[in-house]
Each structure stands twice: as structure tokens, then as C-alpha cells.
mmCIF file with all atom_site columns, C-alpha atoms in Angstrom:
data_model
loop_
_atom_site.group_PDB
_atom_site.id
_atom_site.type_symbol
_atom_site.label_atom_id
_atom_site.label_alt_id
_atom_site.label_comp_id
_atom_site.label_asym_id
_atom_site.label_entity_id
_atom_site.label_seq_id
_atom_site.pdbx_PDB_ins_code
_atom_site.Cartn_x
_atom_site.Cartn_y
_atom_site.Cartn_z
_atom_site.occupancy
_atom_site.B_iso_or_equiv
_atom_site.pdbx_formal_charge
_atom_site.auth_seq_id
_atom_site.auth_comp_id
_atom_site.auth_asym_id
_atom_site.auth_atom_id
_atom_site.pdbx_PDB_model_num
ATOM 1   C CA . UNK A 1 1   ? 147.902 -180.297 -87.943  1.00 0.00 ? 24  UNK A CA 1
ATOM 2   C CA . UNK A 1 2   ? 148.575 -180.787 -91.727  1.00 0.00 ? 25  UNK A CA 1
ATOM 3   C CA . UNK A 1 3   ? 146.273 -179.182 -93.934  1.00 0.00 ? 26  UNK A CA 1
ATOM 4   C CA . UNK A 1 4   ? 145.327 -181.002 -97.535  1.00 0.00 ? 27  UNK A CA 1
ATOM 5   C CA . UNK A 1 5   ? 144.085 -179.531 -100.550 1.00 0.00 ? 28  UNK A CA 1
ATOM 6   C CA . UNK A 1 6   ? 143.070 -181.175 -103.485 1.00 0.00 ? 29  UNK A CA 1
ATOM 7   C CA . UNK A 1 7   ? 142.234 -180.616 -106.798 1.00 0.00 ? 30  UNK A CA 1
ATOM 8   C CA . UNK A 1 8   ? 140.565 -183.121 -109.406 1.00 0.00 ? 31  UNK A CA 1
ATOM 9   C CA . UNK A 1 9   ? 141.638 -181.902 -113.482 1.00 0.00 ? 32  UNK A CA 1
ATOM 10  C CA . UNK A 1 10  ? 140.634 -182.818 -116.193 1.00 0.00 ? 33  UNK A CA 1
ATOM 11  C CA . UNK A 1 11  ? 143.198 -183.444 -118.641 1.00 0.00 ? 34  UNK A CA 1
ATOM 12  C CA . UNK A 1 12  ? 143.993 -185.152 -122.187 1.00 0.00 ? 35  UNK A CA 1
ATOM 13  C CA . UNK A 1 13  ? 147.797 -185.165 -122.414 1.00 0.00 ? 36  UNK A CA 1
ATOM 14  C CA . UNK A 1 14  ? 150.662 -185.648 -120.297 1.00 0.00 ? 37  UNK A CA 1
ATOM 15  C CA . UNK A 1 15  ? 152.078 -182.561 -121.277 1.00 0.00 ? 38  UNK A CA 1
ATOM 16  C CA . UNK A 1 16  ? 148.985 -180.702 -120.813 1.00 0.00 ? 39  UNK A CA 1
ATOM 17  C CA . UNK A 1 17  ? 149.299 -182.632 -117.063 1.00 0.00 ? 40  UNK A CA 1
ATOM 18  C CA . UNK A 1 18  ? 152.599 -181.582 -116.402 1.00 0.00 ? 41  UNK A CA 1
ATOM 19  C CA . UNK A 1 19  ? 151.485 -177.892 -116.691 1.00 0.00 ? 42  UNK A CA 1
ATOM 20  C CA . UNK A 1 20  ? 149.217 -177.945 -114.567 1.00 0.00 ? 43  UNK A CA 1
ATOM 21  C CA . UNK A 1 21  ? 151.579 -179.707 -112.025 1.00 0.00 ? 44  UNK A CA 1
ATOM 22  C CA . UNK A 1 22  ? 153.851 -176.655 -112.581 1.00 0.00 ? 45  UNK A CA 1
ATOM 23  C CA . UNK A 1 23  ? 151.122 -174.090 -112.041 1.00 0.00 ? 46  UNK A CA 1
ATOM 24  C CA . UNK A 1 24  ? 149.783 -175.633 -108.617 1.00 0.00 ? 47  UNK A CA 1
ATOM 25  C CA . UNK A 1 25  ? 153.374 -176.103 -107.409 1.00 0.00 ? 48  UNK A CA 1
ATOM 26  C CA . UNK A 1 26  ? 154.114 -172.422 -108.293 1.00 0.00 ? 49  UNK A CA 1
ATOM 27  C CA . UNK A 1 27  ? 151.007 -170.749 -107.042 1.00 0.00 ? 50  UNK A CA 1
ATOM 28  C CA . UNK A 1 28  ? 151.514 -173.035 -104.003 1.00 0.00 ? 51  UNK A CA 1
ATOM 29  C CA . UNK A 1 29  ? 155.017 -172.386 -103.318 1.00 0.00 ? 52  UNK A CA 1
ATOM 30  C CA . UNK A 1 30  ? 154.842 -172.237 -99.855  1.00 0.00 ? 53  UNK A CA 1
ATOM 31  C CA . UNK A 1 31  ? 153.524 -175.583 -99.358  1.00 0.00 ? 54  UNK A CA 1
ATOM 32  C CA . UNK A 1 32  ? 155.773 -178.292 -97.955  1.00 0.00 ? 55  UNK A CA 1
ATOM 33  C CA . UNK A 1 33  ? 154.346 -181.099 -100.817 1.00 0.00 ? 56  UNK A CA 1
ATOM 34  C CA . UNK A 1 34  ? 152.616 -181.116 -104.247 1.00 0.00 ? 57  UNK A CA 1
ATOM 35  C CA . UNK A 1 35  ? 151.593 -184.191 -104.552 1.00 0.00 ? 58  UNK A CA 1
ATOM 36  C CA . UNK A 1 36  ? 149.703 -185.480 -107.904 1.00 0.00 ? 59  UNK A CA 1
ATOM 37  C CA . UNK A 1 37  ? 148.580 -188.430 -109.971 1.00 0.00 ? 60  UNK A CA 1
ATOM 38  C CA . UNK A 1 38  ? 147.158 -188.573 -113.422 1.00 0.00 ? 61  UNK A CA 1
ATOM 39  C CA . UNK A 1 39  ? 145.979 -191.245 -115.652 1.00 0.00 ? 62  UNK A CA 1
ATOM 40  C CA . UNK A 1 40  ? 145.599 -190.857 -119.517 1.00 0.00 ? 63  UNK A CA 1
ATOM 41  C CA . UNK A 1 41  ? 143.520 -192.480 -122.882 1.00 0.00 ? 64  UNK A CA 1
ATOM 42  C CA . UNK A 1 42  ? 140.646 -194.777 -123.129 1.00 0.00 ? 65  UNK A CA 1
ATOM 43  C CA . UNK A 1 43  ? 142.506 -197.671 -121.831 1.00 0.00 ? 66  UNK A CA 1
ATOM 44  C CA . UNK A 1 44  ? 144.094 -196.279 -119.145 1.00 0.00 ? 67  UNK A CA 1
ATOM 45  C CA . UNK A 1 45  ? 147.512 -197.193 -119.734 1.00 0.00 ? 68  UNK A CA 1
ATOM 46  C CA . UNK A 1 46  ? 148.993 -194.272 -119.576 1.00 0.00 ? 69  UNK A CA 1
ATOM 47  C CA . UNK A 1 47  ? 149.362 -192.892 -115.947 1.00 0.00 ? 70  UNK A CA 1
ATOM 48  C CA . UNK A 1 48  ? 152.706 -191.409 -113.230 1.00 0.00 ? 71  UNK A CA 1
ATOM 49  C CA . UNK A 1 49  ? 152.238 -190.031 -110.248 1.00 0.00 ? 72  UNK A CA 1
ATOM 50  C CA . UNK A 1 50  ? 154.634 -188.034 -107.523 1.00 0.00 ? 73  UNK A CA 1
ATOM 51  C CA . UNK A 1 51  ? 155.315 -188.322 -103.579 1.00 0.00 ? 74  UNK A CA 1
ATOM 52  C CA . UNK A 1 52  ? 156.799 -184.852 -104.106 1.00 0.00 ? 75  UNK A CA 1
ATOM 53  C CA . UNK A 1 53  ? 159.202 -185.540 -101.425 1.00 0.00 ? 76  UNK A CA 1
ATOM 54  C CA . UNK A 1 54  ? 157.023 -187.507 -99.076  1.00 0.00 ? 77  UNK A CA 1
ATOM 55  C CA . UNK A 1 55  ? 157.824 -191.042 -98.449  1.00 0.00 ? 78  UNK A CA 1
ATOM 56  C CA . UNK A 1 56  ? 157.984 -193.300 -101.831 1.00 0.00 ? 79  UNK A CA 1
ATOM 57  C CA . UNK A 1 57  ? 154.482 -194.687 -102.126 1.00 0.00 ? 80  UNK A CA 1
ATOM 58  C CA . UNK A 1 58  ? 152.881 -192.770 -99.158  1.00 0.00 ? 81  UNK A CA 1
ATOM 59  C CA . UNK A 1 59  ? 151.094 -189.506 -101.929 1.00 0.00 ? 82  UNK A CA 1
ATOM 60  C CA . UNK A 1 60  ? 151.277 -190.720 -105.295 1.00 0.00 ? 83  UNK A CA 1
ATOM 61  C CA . UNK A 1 61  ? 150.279 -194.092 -104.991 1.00 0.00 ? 84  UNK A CA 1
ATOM 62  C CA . UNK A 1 62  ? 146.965 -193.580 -102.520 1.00 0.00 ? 85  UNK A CA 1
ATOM 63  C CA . UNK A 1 63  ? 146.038 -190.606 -105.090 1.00 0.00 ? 86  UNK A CA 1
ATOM 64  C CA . UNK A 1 64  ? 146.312 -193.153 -107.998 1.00 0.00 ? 87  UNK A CA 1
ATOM 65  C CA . UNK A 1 65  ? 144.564 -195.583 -106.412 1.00 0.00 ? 88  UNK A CA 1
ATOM 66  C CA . UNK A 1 66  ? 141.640 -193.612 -105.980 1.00 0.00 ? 89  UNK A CA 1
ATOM 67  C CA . UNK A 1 67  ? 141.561 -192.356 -109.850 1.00 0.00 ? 90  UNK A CA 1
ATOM 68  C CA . UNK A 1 68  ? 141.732 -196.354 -110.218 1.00 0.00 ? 91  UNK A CA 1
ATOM 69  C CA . UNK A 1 69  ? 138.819 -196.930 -107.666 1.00 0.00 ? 92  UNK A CA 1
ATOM 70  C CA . UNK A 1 70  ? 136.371 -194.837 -109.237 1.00 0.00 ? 93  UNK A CA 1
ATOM 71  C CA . UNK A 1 71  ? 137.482 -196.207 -112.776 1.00 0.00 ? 94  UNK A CA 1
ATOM 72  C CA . UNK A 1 72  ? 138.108 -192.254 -114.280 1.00 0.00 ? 95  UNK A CA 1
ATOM 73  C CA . UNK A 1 73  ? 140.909 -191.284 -117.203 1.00 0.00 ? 96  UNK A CA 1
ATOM 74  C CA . UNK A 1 74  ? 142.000 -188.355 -118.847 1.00 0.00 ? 97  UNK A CA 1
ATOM 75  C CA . UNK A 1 75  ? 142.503 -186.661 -115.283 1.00 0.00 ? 98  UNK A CA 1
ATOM 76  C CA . UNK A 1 76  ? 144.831 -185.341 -113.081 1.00 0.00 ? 99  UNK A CA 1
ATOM 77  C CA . UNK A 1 77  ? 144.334 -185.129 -109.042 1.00 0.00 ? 100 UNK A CA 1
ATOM 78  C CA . UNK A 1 78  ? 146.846 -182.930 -107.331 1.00 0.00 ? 101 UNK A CA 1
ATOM 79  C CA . UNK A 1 79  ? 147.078 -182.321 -103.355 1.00 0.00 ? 102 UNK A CA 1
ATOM 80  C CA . UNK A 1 80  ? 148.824 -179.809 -102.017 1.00 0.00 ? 103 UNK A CA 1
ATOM 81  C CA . UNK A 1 81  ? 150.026 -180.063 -98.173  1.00 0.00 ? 104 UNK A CA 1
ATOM 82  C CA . UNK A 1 82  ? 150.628 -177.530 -96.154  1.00 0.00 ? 105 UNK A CA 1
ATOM 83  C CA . UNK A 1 83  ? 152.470 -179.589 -92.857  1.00 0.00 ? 106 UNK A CA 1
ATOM 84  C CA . UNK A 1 84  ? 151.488 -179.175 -89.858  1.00 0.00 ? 107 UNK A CA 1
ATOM 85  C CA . UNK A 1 85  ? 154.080 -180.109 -87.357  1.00 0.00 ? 108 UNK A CA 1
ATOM 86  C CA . UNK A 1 86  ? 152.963 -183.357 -86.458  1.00 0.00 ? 109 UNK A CA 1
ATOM 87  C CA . UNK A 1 87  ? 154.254 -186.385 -88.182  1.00 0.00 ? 110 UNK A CA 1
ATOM 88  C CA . UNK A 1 88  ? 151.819 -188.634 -89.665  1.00 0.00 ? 111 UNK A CA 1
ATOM 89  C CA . UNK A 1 89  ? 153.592 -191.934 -90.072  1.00 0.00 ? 112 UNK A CA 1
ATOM 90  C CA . UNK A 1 90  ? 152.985 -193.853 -93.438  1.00 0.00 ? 113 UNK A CA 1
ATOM 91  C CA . UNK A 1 91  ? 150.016 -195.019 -93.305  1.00 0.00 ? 114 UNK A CA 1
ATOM 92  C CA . UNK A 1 92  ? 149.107 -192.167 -91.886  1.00 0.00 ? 115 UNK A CA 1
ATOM 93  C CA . UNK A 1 93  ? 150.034 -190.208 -94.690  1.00 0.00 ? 116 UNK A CA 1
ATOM 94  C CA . UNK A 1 94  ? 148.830 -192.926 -97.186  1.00 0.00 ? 117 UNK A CA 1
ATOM 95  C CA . UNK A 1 95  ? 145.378 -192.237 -95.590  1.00 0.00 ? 118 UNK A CA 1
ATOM 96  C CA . UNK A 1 96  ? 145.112 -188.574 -95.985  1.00 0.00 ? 119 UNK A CA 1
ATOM 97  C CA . UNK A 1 97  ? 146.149 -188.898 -99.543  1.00 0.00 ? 120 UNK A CA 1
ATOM 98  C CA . UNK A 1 98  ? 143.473 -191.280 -100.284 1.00 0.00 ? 121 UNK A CA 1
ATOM 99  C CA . UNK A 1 99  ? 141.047 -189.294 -98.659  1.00 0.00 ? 122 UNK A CA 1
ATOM 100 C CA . UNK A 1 100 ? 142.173 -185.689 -100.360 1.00 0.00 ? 123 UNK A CA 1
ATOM 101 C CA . UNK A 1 101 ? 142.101 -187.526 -103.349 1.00 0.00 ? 124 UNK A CA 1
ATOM 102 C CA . UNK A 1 102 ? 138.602 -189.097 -102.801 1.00 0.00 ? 125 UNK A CA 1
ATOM 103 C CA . UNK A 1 103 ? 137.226 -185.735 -102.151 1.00 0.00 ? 126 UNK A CA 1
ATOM 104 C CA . UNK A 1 104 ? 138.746 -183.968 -105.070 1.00 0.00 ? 127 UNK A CA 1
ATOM 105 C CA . UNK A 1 105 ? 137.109 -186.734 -106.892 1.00 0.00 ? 128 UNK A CA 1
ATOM 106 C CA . UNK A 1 106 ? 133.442 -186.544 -105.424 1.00 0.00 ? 129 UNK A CA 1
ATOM 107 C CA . UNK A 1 107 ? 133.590 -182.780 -105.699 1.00 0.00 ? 130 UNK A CA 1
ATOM 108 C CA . UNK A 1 108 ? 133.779 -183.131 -109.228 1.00 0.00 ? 131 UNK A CA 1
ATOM 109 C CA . UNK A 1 109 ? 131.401 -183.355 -111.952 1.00 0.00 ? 132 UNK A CA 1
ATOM 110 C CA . UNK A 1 110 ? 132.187 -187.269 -113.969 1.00 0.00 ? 133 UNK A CA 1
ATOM 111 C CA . UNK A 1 111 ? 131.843 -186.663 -117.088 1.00 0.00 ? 134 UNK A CA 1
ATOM 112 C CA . UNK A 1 112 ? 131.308 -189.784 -119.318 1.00 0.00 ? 135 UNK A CA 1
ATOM 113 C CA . UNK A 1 113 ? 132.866 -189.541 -122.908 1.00 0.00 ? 136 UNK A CA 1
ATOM 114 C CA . UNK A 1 114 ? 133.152 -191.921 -125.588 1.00 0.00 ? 137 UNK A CA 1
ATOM 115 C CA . UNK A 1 115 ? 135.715 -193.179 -128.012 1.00 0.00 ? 138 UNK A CA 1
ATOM 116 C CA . UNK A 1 116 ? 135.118 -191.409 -131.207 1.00 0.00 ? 139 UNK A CA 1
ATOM 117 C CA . UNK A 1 117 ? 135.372 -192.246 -135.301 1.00 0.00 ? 140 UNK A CA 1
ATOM 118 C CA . UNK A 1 118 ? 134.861 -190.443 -138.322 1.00 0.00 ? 141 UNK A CA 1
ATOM 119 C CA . UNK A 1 119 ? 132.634 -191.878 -140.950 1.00 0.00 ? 142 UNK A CA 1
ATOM 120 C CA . UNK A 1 120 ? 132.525 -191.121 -144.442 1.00 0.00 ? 143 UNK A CA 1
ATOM 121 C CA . UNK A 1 121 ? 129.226 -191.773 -146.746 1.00 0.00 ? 144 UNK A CA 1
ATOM 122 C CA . UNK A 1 122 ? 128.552 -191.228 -150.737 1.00 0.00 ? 145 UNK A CA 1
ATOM 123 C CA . UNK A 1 123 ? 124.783 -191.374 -151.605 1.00 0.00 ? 146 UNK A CA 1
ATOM 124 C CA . UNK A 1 124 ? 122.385 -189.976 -154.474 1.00 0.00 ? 147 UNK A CA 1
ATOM 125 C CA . UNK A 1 125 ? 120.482 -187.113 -153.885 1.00 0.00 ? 148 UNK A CA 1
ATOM 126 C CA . UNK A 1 126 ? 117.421 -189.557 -154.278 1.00 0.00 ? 149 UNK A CA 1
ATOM 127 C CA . UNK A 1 127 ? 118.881 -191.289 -151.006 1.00 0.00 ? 150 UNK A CA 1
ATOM 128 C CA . UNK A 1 128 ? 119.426 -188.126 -148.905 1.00 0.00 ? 151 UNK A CA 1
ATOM 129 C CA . UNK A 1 129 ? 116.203 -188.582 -146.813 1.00 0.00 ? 152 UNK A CA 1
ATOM 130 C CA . UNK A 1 130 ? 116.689 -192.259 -145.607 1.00 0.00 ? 153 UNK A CA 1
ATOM 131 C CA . UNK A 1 131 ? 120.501 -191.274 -145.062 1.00 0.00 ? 154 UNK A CA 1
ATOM 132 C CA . UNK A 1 132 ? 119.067 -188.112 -143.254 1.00 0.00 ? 155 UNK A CA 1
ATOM 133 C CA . UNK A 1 133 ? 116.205 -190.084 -141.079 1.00 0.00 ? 156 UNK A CA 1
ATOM 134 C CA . UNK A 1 134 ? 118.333 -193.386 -140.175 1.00 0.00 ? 157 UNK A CA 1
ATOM 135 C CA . UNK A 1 135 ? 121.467 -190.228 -139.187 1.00 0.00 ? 158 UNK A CA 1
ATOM 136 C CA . UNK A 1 136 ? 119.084 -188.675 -136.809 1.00 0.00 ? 159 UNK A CA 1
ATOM 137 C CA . UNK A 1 137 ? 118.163 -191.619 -135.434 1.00 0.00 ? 160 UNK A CA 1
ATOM 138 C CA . UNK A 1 138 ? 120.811 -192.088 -133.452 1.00 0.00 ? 161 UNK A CA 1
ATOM 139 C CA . UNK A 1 139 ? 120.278 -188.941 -131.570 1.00 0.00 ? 162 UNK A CA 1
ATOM 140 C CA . UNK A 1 140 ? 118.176 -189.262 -129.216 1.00 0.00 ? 163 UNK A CA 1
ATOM 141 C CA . UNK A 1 141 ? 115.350 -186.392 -128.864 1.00 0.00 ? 164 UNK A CA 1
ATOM 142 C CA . UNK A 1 142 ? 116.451 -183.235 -126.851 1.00 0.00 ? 165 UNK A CA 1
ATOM 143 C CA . UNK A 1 143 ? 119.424 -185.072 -125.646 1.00 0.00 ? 166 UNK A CA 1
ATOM 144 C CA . UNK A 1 144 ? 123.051 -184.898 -126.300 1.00 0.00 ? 167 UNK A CA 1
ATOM 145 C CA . UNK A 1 145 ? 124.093 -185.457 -129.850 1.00 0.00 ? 168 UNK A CA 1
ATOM 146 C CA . UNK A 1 146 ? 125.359 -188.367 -130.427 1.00 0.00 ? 169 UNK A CA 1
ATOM 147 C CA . UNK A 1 147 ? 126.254 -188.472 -134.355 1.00 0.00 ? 170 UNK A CA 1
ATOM 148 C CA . UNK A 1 148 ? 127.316 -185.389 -135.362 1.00 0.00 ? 171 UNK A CA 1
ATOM 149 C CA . UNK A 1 149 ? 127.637 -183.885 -139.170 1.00 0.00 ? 172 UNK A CA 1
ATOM 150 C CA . UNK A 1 150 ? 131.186 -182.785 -139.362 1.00 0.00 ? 173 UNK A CA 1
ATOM 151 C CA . UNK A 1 151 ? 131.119 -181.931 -143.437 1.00 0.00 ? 174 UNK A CA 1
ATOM 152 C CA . UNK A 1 152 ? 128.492 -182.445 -146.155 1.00 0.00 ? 175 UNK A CA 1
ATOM 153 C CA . UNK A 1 153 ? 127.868 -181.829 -149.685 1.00 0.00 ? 176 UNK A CA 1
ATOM 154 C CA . UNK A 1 154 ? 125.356 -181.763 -151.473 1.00 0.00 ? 177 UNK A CA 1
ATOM 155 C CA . UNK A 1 155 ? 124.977 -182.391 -155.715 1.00 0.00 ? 178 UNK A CA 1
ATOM 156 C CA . UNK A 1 156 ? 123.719 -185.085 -157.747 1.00 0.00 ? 179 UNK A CA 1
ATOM 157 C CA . UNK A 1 157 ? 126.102 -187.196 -155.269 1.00 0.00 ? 180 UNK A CA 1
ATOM 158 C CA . UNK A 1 158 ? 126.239 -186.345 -151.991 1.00 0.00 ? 181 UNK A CA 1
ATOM 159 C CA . UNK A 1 159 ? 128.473 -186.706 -149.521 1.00 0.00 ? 182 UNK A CA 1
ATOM 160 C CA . UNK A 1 160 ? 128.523 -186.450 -145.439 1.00 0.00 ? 183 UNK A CA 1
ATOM 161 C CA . UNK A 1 161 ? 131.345 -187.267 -142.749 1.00 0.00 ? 184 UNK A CA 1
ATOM 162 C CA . UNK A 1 162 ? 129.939 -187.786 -140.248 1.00 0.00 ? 185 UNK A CA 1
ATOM 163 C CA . UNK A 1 163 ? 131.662 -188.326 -136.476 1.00 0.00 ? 186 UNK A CA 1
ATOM 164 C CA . UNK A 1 164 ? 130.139 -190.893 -134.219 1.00 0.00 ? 187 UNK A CA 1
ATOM 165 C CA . UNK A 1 165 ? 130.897 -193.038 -130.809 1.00 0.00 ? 188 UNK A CA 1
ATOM 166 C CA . UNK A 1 166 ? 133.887 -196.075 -131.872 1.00 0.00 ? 189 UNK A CA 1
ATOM 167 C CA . UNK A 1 167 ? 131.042 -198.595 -130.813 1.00 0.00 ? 190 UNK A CA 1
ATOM 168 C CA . UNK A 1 168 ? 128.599 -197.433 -133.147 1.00 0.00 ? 191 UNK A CA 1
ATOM 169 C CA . UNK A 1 169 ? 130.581 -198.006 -136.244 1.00 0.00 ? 192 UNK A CA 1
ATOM 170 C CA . UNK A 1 170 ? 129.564 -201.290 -137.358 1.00 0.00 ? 193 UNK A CA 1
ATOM 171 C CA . UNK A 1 171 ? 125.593 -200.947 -136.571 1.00 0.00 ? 194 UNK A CA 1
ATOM 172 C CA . UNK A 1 172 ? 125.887 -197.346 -138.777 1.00 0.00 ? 195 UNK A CA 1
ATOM 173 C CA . UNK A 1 173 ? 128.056 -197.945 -141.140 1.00 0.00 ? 196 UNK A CA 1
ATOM 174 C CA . UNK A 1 174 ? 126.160 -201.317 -141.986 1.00 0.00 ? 197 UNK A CA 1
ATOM 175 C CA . UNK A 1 175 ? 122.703 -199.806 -141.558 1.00 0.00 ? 198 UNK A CA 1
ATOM 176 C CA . UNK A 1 176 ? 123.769 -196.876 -144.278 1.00 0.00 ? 199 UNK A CA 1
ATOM 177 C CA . UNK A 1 177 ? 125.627 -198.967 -146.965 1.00 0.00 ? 200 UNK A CA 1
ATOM 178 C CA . UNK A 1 178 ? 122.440 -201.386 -147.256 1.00 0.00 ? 201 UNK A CA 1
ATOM 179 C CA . UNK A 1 179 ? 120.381 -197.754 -148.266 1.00 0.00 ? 202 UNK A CA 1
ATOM 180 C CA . UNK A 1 180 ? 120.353 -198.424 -152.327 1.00 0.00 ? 203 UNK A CA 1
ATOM 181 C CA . UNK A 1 181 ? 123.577 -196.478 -153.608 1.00 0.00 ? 204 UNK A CA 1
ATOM 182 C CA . UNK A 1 182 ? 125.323 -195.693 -150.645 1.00 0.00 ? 205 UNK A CA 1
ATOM 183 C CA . UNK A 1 183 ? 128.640 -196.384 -150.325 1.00 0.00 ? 206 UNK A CA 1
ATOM 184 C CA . UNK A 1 184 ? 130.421 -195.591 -146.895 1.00 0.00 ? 207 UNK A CA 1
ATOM 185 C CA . UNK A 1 185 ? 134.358 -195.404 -146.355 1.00 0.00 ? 208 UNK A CA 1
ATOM 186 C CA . UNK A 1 186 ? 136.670 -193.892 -144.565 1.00 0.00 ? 209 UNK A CA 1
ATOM 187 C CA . UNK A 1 187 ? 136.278 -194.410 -140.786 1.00 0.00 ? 210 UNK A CA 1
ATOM 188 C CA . UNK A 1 188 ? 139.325 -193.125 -138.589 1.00 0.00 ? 211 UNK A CA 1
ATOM 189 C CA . UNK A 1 189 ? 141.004 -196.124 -137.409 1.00 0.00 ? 212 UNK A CA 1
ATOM 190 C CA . UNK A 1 190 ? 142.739 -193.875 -135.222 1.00 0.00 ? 213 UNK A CA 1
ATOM 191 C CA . UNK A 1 191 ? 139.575 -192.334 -133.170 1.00 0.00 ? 214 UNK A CA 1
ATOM 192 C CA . UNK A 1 192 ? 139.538 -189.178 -131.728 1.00 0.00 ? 215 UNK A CA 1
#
């Protein structure tokens, strides 16, 4: 009987992917397959996986489609198989993939993240509370924050960067520029 072992990773590059692939294989050397998916970047467009020498489509594929099923990125899912003398046919082996790769996947903590932007903001010192009070608004209380000050400055003009979810952006950035002498610029158009 084959045994499966799987692995869920997260990761945020493809090269950062590809190690891992190369540690697993290596500290598993003496298993007959290494078998991975990953899938990369907020819109998910970015993905390969690897049948590692079992039949095209039967490991990569059914590990994929599970990444896919549960809607995840910036991972990596790896099974290693260790065969056990019995041949499992294709969909066979397209079923113990999927389920290796389901596991690895429920075993794991999901950890939701956010696109994120960089905001900057100019204000008078007289402005600094409302800037301060509507900024700490947005986190809510003993929870996770949300809009973090990255750099600040403080002088007869003041200025903040602050970094905050993509989706945010408008609401903030609006919300702050209609405070009497702030002027906000800057936002990454990149994200981070």
C-alpha cells in the first residue's frame, strides 16, 4: 500500500516555491514521487504544478484543484509518495492526490490577508487630532490592526504614511483630504 504525505506552505514567490520543492524532494529522497502544486498573487494567476513522474495529470492537477476548491493563493501543497507495490490506476491515483492535498489543506491554519497600499497625508499640527481619531478608526478595538503608521513627522506640518487594505483607499483617503488642510498623495499603485 502507497503511503501519502502532504504538506500545505505558505509561500509568496515562485522562487521561494521552488525551494521548498527542492528541500522536500531532498529530505525525501527515498520516496518514489514529489508531487506539488502552488498558486501565486491576489488574482491567482500565477500557478504550475508537477506529476513528478506519475502519469501527466494524475498528481499535479488533483493537488491544484484542491488549492482551487478552497479558493487559497500564495501557497504551495506538496505530497510526497512513498509506493507501495500496488498500482493504483489513474483515477486511482487522481483520488489520493486530491485527498493528500485536501488534508494538507484542512490541517492548516487559512489565513486571510488583504491587498495592501501606502498612503501619504500632509496636515497642520492644528489637524493632527481629527487625522489621529478618523486613523484609529479604522482599527477596530483589541483586534488586528488594520491601518498601520509606517512613518510620521511631526512640525508645524505634519506628515504620516500610512499603509492600509487596497479597498480602503478611496473611503480614507477621501474621508482625510475633506479634514481642513489636509492634503493626501502618494498611494502605491503597485500594493504590497
Amino acid at each position: 500500500m502507497s503511503r501519502f504525505i502532504s504538506f500545505a506552505i505558505p509561500v509568496t514567490s515562485a522562487a521561494e516555491a521552488k525551494e521548498y520543492v527542492a528541500l522536500y524532494t531532498n529530505e525525501y529522497h527515498d520516496a518514489r514521487h514529489v508531487c506539488w502544486a502552488y498558486m501565486l498573487g491576489s488574482g491567482r494567476k500565477e500557478f504550475l504544478s508537477s506529476d513528478n513522474g506519475e502519469p501527466s495529470g494524475t498528481a499535479g492537477k488533483p493537488i491544484l484543484g484542491q488549492i482551487n476548491s478552497f479558493g487559497l493563493t500564495n501557497i504551495l501543497i506538496i505530497v510526497v509518495r512513498y509506493f507501495g507495490g500496488i498500482k493504483l490506476g489513474t483515477s486511482g491515483l487522481i483520488a489520493a492526490y486530491r485527498e493528500a492535498a485536501r488534508l494538507a489543506i484542512e490541517a492548516a491554519e487559512i489565513i486571510e490577508g488583504r491587498d495592501m497600499t501606502t498612503l501619504g497625508v500632509t496636515f497642520p499640527y492644528l489637524a493632527m487630532n481629527d487625522v489621529m481619531k478618523l486613523v484609529k478608526a479604522q482599527n477596530p478595538p483589541n483586534g488586528r490592526e488594520v491601518v498601520r503608521i509606517i512613518a510620521q513627522e511631526f512640525d508645524n506640518t505634519c506628515s504620516m504614511t500610512l499603509s492600509l487594505p487596497l479597498d480602503l483607499l478611496p473611503e480614507l483617503s477621501g474621508r482625510l483630504d475633506a479634514i481642513s488642510g489636509t492634503s493626501v498623495c502618494c498611494p502605491d499603485e503597485e500594493g504590497v
